[in-house]
């Protein structure tokens, strides 16, 4: 995840990856990822609140692919 966040930052994208302890203890979707700006272009804000870190990562990678960006290219 840190490598992906650094890759995004190199492209001017701000990213936040967070787990919320209160939501976790309440058995709610505790993981969150937010990205915006930079090479994501217009309407760049993306947020996903999901149950697992892996689900957030998958959602982020799918969003990046839709925007024409891939850290694997």
PDB file of N, CA and C in Angstrom:
ATOM      1  N   UNK A   1       0.824  -1.187   0.000  1.00  0.00           N
ATOM      2  CA  UNK A   1       0.000   0.000   0.000  1.00  0.00           C
ATOM      3  C   UNK A   1       0.870   1.253   0.000  1.00  0.00           C
ATOM      4  N   UNK A   2       1.946   1.249   0.775  1.00  0.00           N
ATOM      5  CA  UNK A   2       2.811   2.427   0.820  1.00  0.00           C
ATOM      6  C   UNK A   2       3.424   2.714  -0.536  1.00  0.00           C
ATOM      7  N   UNK A   3       3.802   1.673  -1.251  1.00  0.00           N
ATOM      8  CA  UNK A   3       4.368   1.875  -2.590  1.00  0.00           C
ATOM      9  C   UNK A   3       3.332   2.470  -3.537  1.00  0.00           C
ATOM     10  N   UNK A   4       2.077   2.016  -3.438  1.00  0.00           N
ATOM     11  CA  UNK A   4       1.012   2.562  -4.270  1.00  0.00           C
ATOM     12  C   UNK A   4       0.766   4.026  -3.923  1.00  0.00           C
ATOM     13  N   UNK A   5       0.741   4.350  -2.631  1.00  0.00           N
ATOM     14  CA  UNK A   5       0.530   5.738  -2.220  1.00  0.00           C
ATOM     15  C   UNK A   5       1.667   6.628  -2.721  1.00  0.00           C
ATOM     16  N   UNK A   6       2.894   6.143  -2.682  1.00  0.00           N
ATOM     17  CA  UNK A   6       4.024   6.913  -3.203  1.00  0.00           C
ATOM     18  C   UNK A   6       3.889   7.096  -4.710  1.00  0.00           C
ATOM     19  N   UNK A   7       3.477   6.042  -5.419  1.00  0.00           N
ATOM     20  CA  UNK A   7       3.278   6.116  -6.867  1.00  0.00           C
ATOM     21  C   UNK A   7       2.225   7.162  -7.198  1.00  0.00           C
ATOM     22  N   UNK A   8       1.124   7.187  -6.435  1.00  0.00           N
ATOM     23  CA  UNK A   8       0.082   8.181  -6.636  1.00  0.00           C
ATOM     24  C   UNK A   8       0.604   9.585  -6.370  1.00  0.00           C
ATOM     25  N   UNK A   9       1.334   9.762  -5.288  1.00  0.00           N
ATOM     26  CA  UNK A   9       1.878  11.076  -4.935  1.00  0.00           C
ATOM     27  C   UNK A   9       2.802  11.608  -6.022  1.00  0.00           C
ATOM     28  N   UNK A  10       3.584  10.730  -6.633  1.00  0.00           N
ATOM     29  CA  UNK A  10       4.469  11.141  -7.731  1.00  0.00           C
ATOM     30  C   UNK A  10       3.679  11.696  -8.917  1.00  0.00           C
ATOM     31  N   UNK A  11       2.392  11.370  -8.977  1.00  0.00           N
ATOM     32  CA  UNK A  11       1.514  11.849 -10.049  1.00  0.00           C
ATOM     33  C   UNK A  11       0.593  12.965  -9.565  1.00  0.00           C
ATOM     34  N   UNK A  12       0.904  13.518  -8.389  1.00  0.00           N
ATOM     35  CA  UNK A  12       0.149  14.640  -7.860  1.00  0.00           C
ATOM     36  C   UNK A  12      -1.147  14.275  -7.181  1.00  0.00           C
ATOM     37  N   UNK A  13      -1.363  12.985  -6.930  1.00  0.00           N
ATOM     38  CA  UNK A  13      -2.605  12.505  -6.323  1.00  0.00           C
ATOM     39  C   UNK A  13      -2.441  12.434  -4.801  1.00  0.00           C
ATOM     40  N   UNK A  14      -3.397  13.008  -4.093  1.00  0.00           N
ATOM     41  CA  UNK A  14      -3.431  12.905  -2.635  1.00  0.00           C
ATOM     42  C   UNK A  14      -4.192  11.638  -2.264  1.00  0.00           C
ATOM     43  N   UNK A  15      -3.661  10.889  -1.300  1.00  0.00           N
ATOM     44  CA  UNK A  15      -4.331   9.647  -0.912  1.00  0.00           C
ATOM     45  C   UNK A  15      -4.345   9.496   0.606  1.00  0.00           C
ATOM     46  N   UNK A  16      -5.442   8.892   1.086  1.00  0.00           N
ATOM     47  CA  UNK A  16      -5.607   8.580   2.506  1.00  0.00           C
ATOM     48  C   UNK A  16      -6.122   7.153   2.596  1.00  0.00           C
ATOM     49  N   UNK A  17      -5.489   6.365   3.459  1.00  0.00           N
ATOM     50  CA  UNK A  17      -5.917   4.991   3.710  1.00  0.00           C
ATOM     51  C   UNK A  17      -6.064   4.883   5.223  1.00  0.00           C
ATOM     52  N   UNK A  18      -7.259   4.546   5.703  1.00  0.00           N
ATOM     53  CA  UNK A  18      -7.545   4.661   7.128  1.00  0.00           C
ATOM     54  C   UNK A  18      -8.389   3.491   7.621  1.00  0.00           C
ATOM     55  N   UNK A  19      -8.179   3.136   8.881  1.00  0.00           N
ATOM     56  CA  UNK A  19      -9.080   2.212   9.571  1.00  0.00           C
ATOM     57  C   UNK A  19      -9.624   2.944  10.793  1.00  0.00           C
ATOM     58  N   UNK A  20     -10.934   2.825  11.009  1.00  0.00           N
ATOM     59  CA  UNK A  20     -11.619   3.522  12.087  1.00  0.00           C
ATOM     60  C   UNK A  20     -11.914   2.528  13.213  1.00  0.00           C
ATOM     61  N   UNK A  21     -11.271   2.717  14.356  1.00  0.00           N
ATOM     62  CA  UNK A  21     -11.427   1.805  15.485  1.00  0.00           C
ATOM     63  C   UNK A  21     -12.852   1.728  16.010  1.00  0.00           C
ATOM     64  N   UNK A  22     -13.544   2.873  16.038  1.00  0.00           N
ATOM     65  CA  UNK A  22     -14.930   2.866  16.510  1.00  0.00           C
ATOM     66  C   UNK A  22     -15.806   2.016  15.593  1.00  0.00           C
ATOM     67  N   UNK A  23     -15.671   2.218  14.290  1.00  0.00           N
ATOM     68  CA  UNK A  23     -16.474   1.427  13.356  1.00  0.00           C
ATOM     69  C   UNK A  23     -16.108  -0.055  13.448  1.00  0.00           C
ATOM     70  N   UNK A  24     -14.831  -0.351  13.665  1.00  0.00           N
ATOM     71  CA  UNK A  24     -14.389  -1.744  13.761  1.00  0.00           C
ATOM     72  C   UNK A  24     -15.056  -2.439  14.944  1.00  0.00           C
ATOM     73  N   UNK A  25     -15.069  -1.780  16.096  1.00  0.00           N
ATOM     74  CA  UNK A  25     -15.667  -2.400  17.278  1.00  0.00           C
ATOM     75  C   UNK A  25     -17.182  -2.507  17.158  1.00  0.00           C
ATOM     76  N   UNK A  26     -17.784  -1.677  16.300  1.00  0.00           N
ATOM     77  CA  UNK A  26     -19.223  -1.736  16.059  1.00  0.00           C
ATOM     78  C   UNK A  26     -19.570  -2.669  14.891  1.00  0.00           C
ATOM     79  N   UNK A  27     -18.558  -3.361  14.364  1.00  0.00           N
ATOM     80  CA  UNK A  27     -18.729  -4.310  13.256  1.00  0.00           C
ATOM     81  C   UNK A  27     -19.319  -3.638  12.011  1.00  0.00           C
ATOM     82  N   UNK A  28     -18.851  -2.415  11.744  1.00  0.00           N
ATOM     83  CA  UNK A  28     -19.261  -1.686  10.549  1.00  0.00           C
ATOM     84  C   UNK A  28     -18.078  -1.610   9.585  1.00  0.00           C
ATOM     85  N   UNK A  29     -18.300  -1.049   8.423  1.00  0.00           N
ATOM     86  CA  UNK A  29     -17.239  -0.927   7.429  1.00  0.00           C
ATOM     87  C   UNK A  29     -16.191   0.054   7.940  1.00  0.00           C
ATOM     88  N   UNK A  30     -15.088  -0.481   8.441  1.00  0.00           N
ATOM     89  CA  UNK A  30     -14.109   0.330   9.152  1.00  0.00           C
ATOM     90  C   UNK A  30     -12.984   0.867   8.271  1.00  0.00           C
ATOM     91  N   UNK A  31     -12.799   0.305   7.101  1.00  0.00           N
ATOM     92  CA  UNK A  31     -11.684   0.705   6.247  1.00  0.00           C
ATOM     93  C   UNK A  31     -12.138   1.746   5.232  1.00  0.00           C
ATOM     94  N   UNK A  32     -11.243   2.718   4.966  1.00  0.00           N
ATOM     95  CA  UNK A  32     -11.579   3.788   4.036  1.00  0.00           C
ATOM     96  C   UNK A  32     -10.360   4.144   3.200  1.00  0.00           C
ATOM     97  N   UNK A  33     -10.599   4.409   1.924  1.00  0.00           N
ATOM     98  CA  UNK A  33      -9.565   4.947   1.051  1.00  0.00           C
ATOM     99  C   UNK A  33     -10.157   6.155   0.344  1.00  0.00           C
ATOM    100  N   UNK A  34      -9.359   7.224   0.257  1.00  0.00           N
ATOM    101  CA  UNK A  34      -9.736   8.443  -0.456  1.00  0.00           C
ATOM    102  C   UNK A  34      -8.572   8.826  -1.352  1.00  0.00           C
ATOM    103  N   UNK A  35      -8.869   9.190  -2.596  1.00  0.00           N
ATOM    104  CA  UNK A  35      -7.870   9.758  -3.497  1.00  0.00           C
ATOM    105  C   UNK A  35      -8.498  10.938  -4.226  1.00  0.00           C
ATOM    106  N   UNK A  36      -7.650  11.920  -4.581  1.00  0.00           N
ATOM    107  CA  UNK A  36      -8.141  13.059  -5.357  1.00  0.00           C
ATOM    108  C   UNK A  36      -6.971  13.826  -5.948  1.00  0.00           C
ATOM    109  N   UNK A  37      -7.301  14.575  -7.008  1.00  0.00           N
ATOM    110  CA  UNK A  37      -6.344  15.501  -7.600  1.00  0.00           C
ATOM    111  C   UNK A  37      -5.373  14.877  -8.572  1.00  0.00           C
ATOM    112  N   UNK A  38      -4.402  15.685  -8.944  1.00  0.00           N
ATOM    113  CA  UNK A  38      -3.321  15.249  -9.821  1.00  0.00           C
ATOM    114  C   UNK A  38      -3.781  14.680 -11.140  1.00  0.00           C
ATOM    115  N   UNK A  39      -3.139  13.620 -11.547  1.00  0.00           N
ATOM    116  CA  UNK A  39      -3.388  13.019 -12.855  1.00  0.00           C
ATOM    117  C   UNK A  39      -4.731  12.291 -12.951  1.00  0.00           C
ATOM    118  N   UNK A  40      -5.534  12.311 -11.875  1.00  0.00           N
ATOM    119  CA  UNK A  40      -6.865  11.714 -11.945  1.00  0.00           C
ATOM    120  C   UNK A  40      -7.826  12.598 -12.737  1.00  0.00           C
ATOM    121  N   UNK A  41      -7.474  13.871 -12.902  1.00  0.00           N
ATOM    122  CA  UNK A  41      -8.271  14.762 -13.736  1.00  0.00           C
ATOM    123  C   UNK A  41      -9.530  15.277 -13.065  1.00  0.00           C
ATOM    124  N   UNK A  42     -10.481  15.744 -13.909  1.00  0.00           N
ATOM    125  CA  UNK A  42     -11.735  16.295 -13.412  1.00  0.00           C
ATOM    126  C   UNK A  42     -12.527  15.220 -12.661  1.00  0.00           C
ATOM    127  N   UNK A  43     -13.342  15.684 -11.740  1.00  0.00           N
ATOM    128  CA  UNK A  43     -14.139  14.764 -10.921  1.00  0.00           C
ATOM    129  C   UNK A  43     -13.248  13.682 -10.316  1.00  0.00           C
ATOM    130  N   UNK A  44     -12.118  14.118  -9.762  1.00  0.00           N
ATOM    131  CA  UNK A  44     -11.099  13.169  -9.328  1.00  0.00           C
ATOM    132  C   UNK A  44     -11.352  12.564  -7.954  1.00  0.00           C
ATOM    133  N   UNK A  45     -12.260  13.133  -7.170  1.00  0.00           N
ATOM    134  CA  UNK A  45     -12.468  12.637  -5.807  1.00  0.00           C
ATOM    135  C   UNK A  45     -13.068  11.230  -5.827  1.00  0.00           C
ATOM    136  N   UNK A  46     -12.444  10.327  -5.079  1.00  0.00           N
ATOM    137  CA  UNK A  46     -12.942   8.951  -4.949  1.00  0.00           C
ATOM    138  C   UNK A  46     -12.826   8.546  -3.486  1.00  0.00           C
ATOM    139  N   UNK A  47     -13.880   7.964  -2.954  1.00  0.00           N
ATOM    140  CA  UNK A  47     -13.873   7.454  -1.581  1.00  0.00           C
ATOM    141  C   UNK A  47     -14.592   6.120  -1.556  1.00  0.00           C
ATOM    142  N   UNK A  48     -14.015   5.181  -0.819  1.00  0.00           N
ATOM    143  CA  UNK A  48     -14.662   3.885  -0.603  1.00  0.00           C
ATOM    144  C   UNK A  48     -14.549   3.536   0.876  1.00  0.00           C
ATOM    145  N   UNK A  49     -15.673   3.197   1.489  1.00  0.00           N
ATOM    146  CA  UNK A  49     -15.732   2.714   2.863  1.00  0.00           C
ATOM    147  C   UNK A  49     -16.153   1.255   2.786  1.00  0.00           C
ATOM    148  N   UNK A  50     -15.242   0.364   3.174  1.00  0.00           N
ATOM    149  CA  UNK A  50     -15.499  -1.066   2.994  1.00  0.00           C
ATOM    150  C   UNK A  50     -15.080  -1.856   4.232  1.00  0.00           C
ATOM    151  N   UNK A  51     -15.381  -3.144   4.229  1.00  0.00           N
ATOM    152  CA  UNK A  51     -15.169  -3.994   5.402  1.00  0.00           C
ATOM    153  C   UNK A  51     -13.719  -4.425   5.600  1.00  0.00           C
ATOM    154  N   UNK A  52     -12.930  -4.452   4.526  1.00  0.00           N
ATOM    155  CA  UNK A  52     -11.551  -4.925   4.654  1.00  0.00           C
ATOM    156  C   UNK A  52     -10.587  -4.010   3.905  1.00  0.00           C
ATOM    157  N   UNK A  53      -9.339  -4.060   4.305  1.00  0.00           N
ATOM    158  CA  UNK A  53      -8.300  -3.306   3.609  1.00  0.00           C
ATOM    159  C   UNK A  53      -8.160  -3.790   2.170  1.00  0.00           C
ATOM    160  N   UNK A  54      -8.236  -5.100   1.969  1.00  0.00           N
ATOM    161  CA  UNK A  54      -8.123  -5.649   0.618  1.00  0.00           C
ATOM    162  C   UNK A  54      -9.254  -5.152  -0.283  1.00  0.00           C
ATOM    163  N   UNK A  55     -10.457  -5.038   0.259  1.00  0.00           N
ATOM    164  CA  UNK A  55     -11.585  -4.545  -0.528  1.00  0.00           C
ATOM    165  C   UNK A  55     -11.356  -3.088  -0.935  1.00  0.00           C
ATOM    166  N   UNK A  56     -10.793  -2.286  -0.039  1.00  0.00           N
ATOM    167  CA  UNK A  56     -10.466  -0.895  -0.370  1.00  0.00           C
ATOM    168  C   UNK A  56      -9.417  -0.838  -1.465  1.00  0.00           C
ATOM    169  N   UNK A  57      -8.401  -1.674  -1.354  1.00  0.00           N
ATOM    170  CA  UNK A  57      -7.355  -1.707  -2.373  1.00  0.00           C
ATOM    171  C   UNK A  57      -7.934  -2.113  -3.723  1.00  0.00           C
ATOM    172  N   UNK A  58      -8.763  -3.126  -3.744  1.00  0.00           N
ATOM    173  CA  UNK A  58      -9.396  -3.561  -4.995  1.00  0.00           C
ATOM    174  C   UNK A  58     -10.246  -2.451  -5.602  1.00  0.00           C
ATOM    175  N   UNK A  59     -11.019  -1.756  -4.768  1.00  0.00           N
ATOM    176  CA  UNK A  59     -11.862  -0.661  -5.255  1.00  0.00           C
ATOM    177  C   UNK A  59     -11.009   0.467  -5.817  1.00  0.00           C
ATOM    178  N   UNK A  60      -9.906   0.779  -5.142  1.00  0.00           N
ATOM    179  CA  UNK A  60      -9.015   1.835  -5.614  1.00  0.00           C
ATOM    180  C   UNK A  60      -8.379   1.462  -6.949  1.00  0.00           C
ATOM    181  N   UNK A  61      -7.887   0.239  -7.061  1.00  0.00           N
ATOM    182  CA  UNK A  61      -7.262  -0.191  -8.317  1.00  0.00           C
ATOM    183  C   UNK A  61      -8.262  -0.170  -9.469  1.00  0.00           C
ATOM    184  N   UNK A  62      -9.507  -0.562  -9.203  1.00  0.00           N
ATOM    185  CA  UNK A  62     -10.543  -0.515 -10.237  1.00  0.00           C
ATOM    186  C   UNK A  62     -10.823   0.930 -10.642  1.00  0.00           C
ATOM    187  N   UNK A  63     -10.864   1.839  -9.678  1.00  0.00           N
ATOM    188  CA  UNK A  63     -11.079   3.257  -9.976  1.00  0.00           C
ATOM    189  C   UNK A  63      -9.942   3.811 -10.830  1.00  0.00           C
ATOM    190  N   UNK A  64      -8.716   3.484 -10.454  1.00  0.00           N
ATOM    191  CA  UNK A  64      -7.565   3.958 -11.222  1.00  0.00           C
ATOM    192  C   UNK A  64      -7.617   3.441 -12.654  1.00  0.00           C
ATOM    193  N   UNK A  65      -7.988   2.196 -12.815  1.00  0.00           N
ATOM    194  CA  UNK A  65      -8.095   1.619 -14.159  1.00  0.00           C
ATOM    195  C   UNK A  65      -9.140   2.361 -14.989  1.00  0.00           C
ATOM    196  N   UNK A  66     -10.276   2.692 -14.374  1.00  0.00           N
ATOM    197  CA  UNK A  66     -11.319   3.453 -15.086  1.00  0.00           C
ATOM    198  C   UNK A  66     -10.811   4.825 -15.514  1.00  0.00           C
ATOM    199  N   UNK A  67      -9.877   5.392 -14.738  1.00  0.00           N
ATOM    200  CA  UNK A  67      -9.300   6.695 -15.051  1.00  0.00           C
ATOM    201  C   UNK A  67      -8.101   6.592 -15.987  1.00  0.00           C
ATOM    202  N   UNK A  68      -7.768   5.359 -16.403  1.00  0.00           N
ATOM    203  CA  UNK A  68      -6.652   5.166 -17.326  1.00  0.00           C
ATOM    204  C   UNK A  68      -5.291   5.141 -16.661  1.00  0.00           C
ATOM    205  N   UNK A  69      -5.247   4.882 -15.372  1.00  0.00           N
ATOM    206  CA  UNK A  69      -3.984   4.800 -14.638  1.00  0.00           C
ATOM    207  C   UNK A  69      -3.787   3.388 -14.104  1.00  0.00           C
ATOM    208  N   UNK A  70      -2.558   2.915 -14.143  1.00  0.00           N
ATOM    209  CA  UNK A  70      -2.262   1.618 -13.565  1.00  0.00           C
ATOM    210  C   UNK A  70      -0.853   1.600 -13.033  1.00  0.00           C
ATOM    211  N   UNK A  71      -0.687   1.247 -11.765  1.00  0.00           N
ATOM    212  CA  UNK A  71       0.667   1.145 -11.216  1.00  0.00           C
ATOM    213  C   UNK A  71       1.417  -0.071 -11.769  1.00  0.00           C
ATOM    214  N   UNK A  72       0.722  -0.921 -12.500  1.00  0.00           N
ATOM    215  CA  UNK A  72       1.338  -2.149 -13.013  1.00  0.00           C
ATOM    216  C   UNK A  72       1.797  -2.017 -14.461  1.00  0.00           C
ATOM    217  N   UNK A  73       1.559  -0.850 -15.063  1.00  0.00           N
ATOM    218  CA  UNK A  73       1.910  -0.670 -16.484  1.00  0.00           C
ATOM    219  C   UNK A  73       3.387  -0.390 -16.659  1.00  0.00           C
TER     220      UNK A  73
END
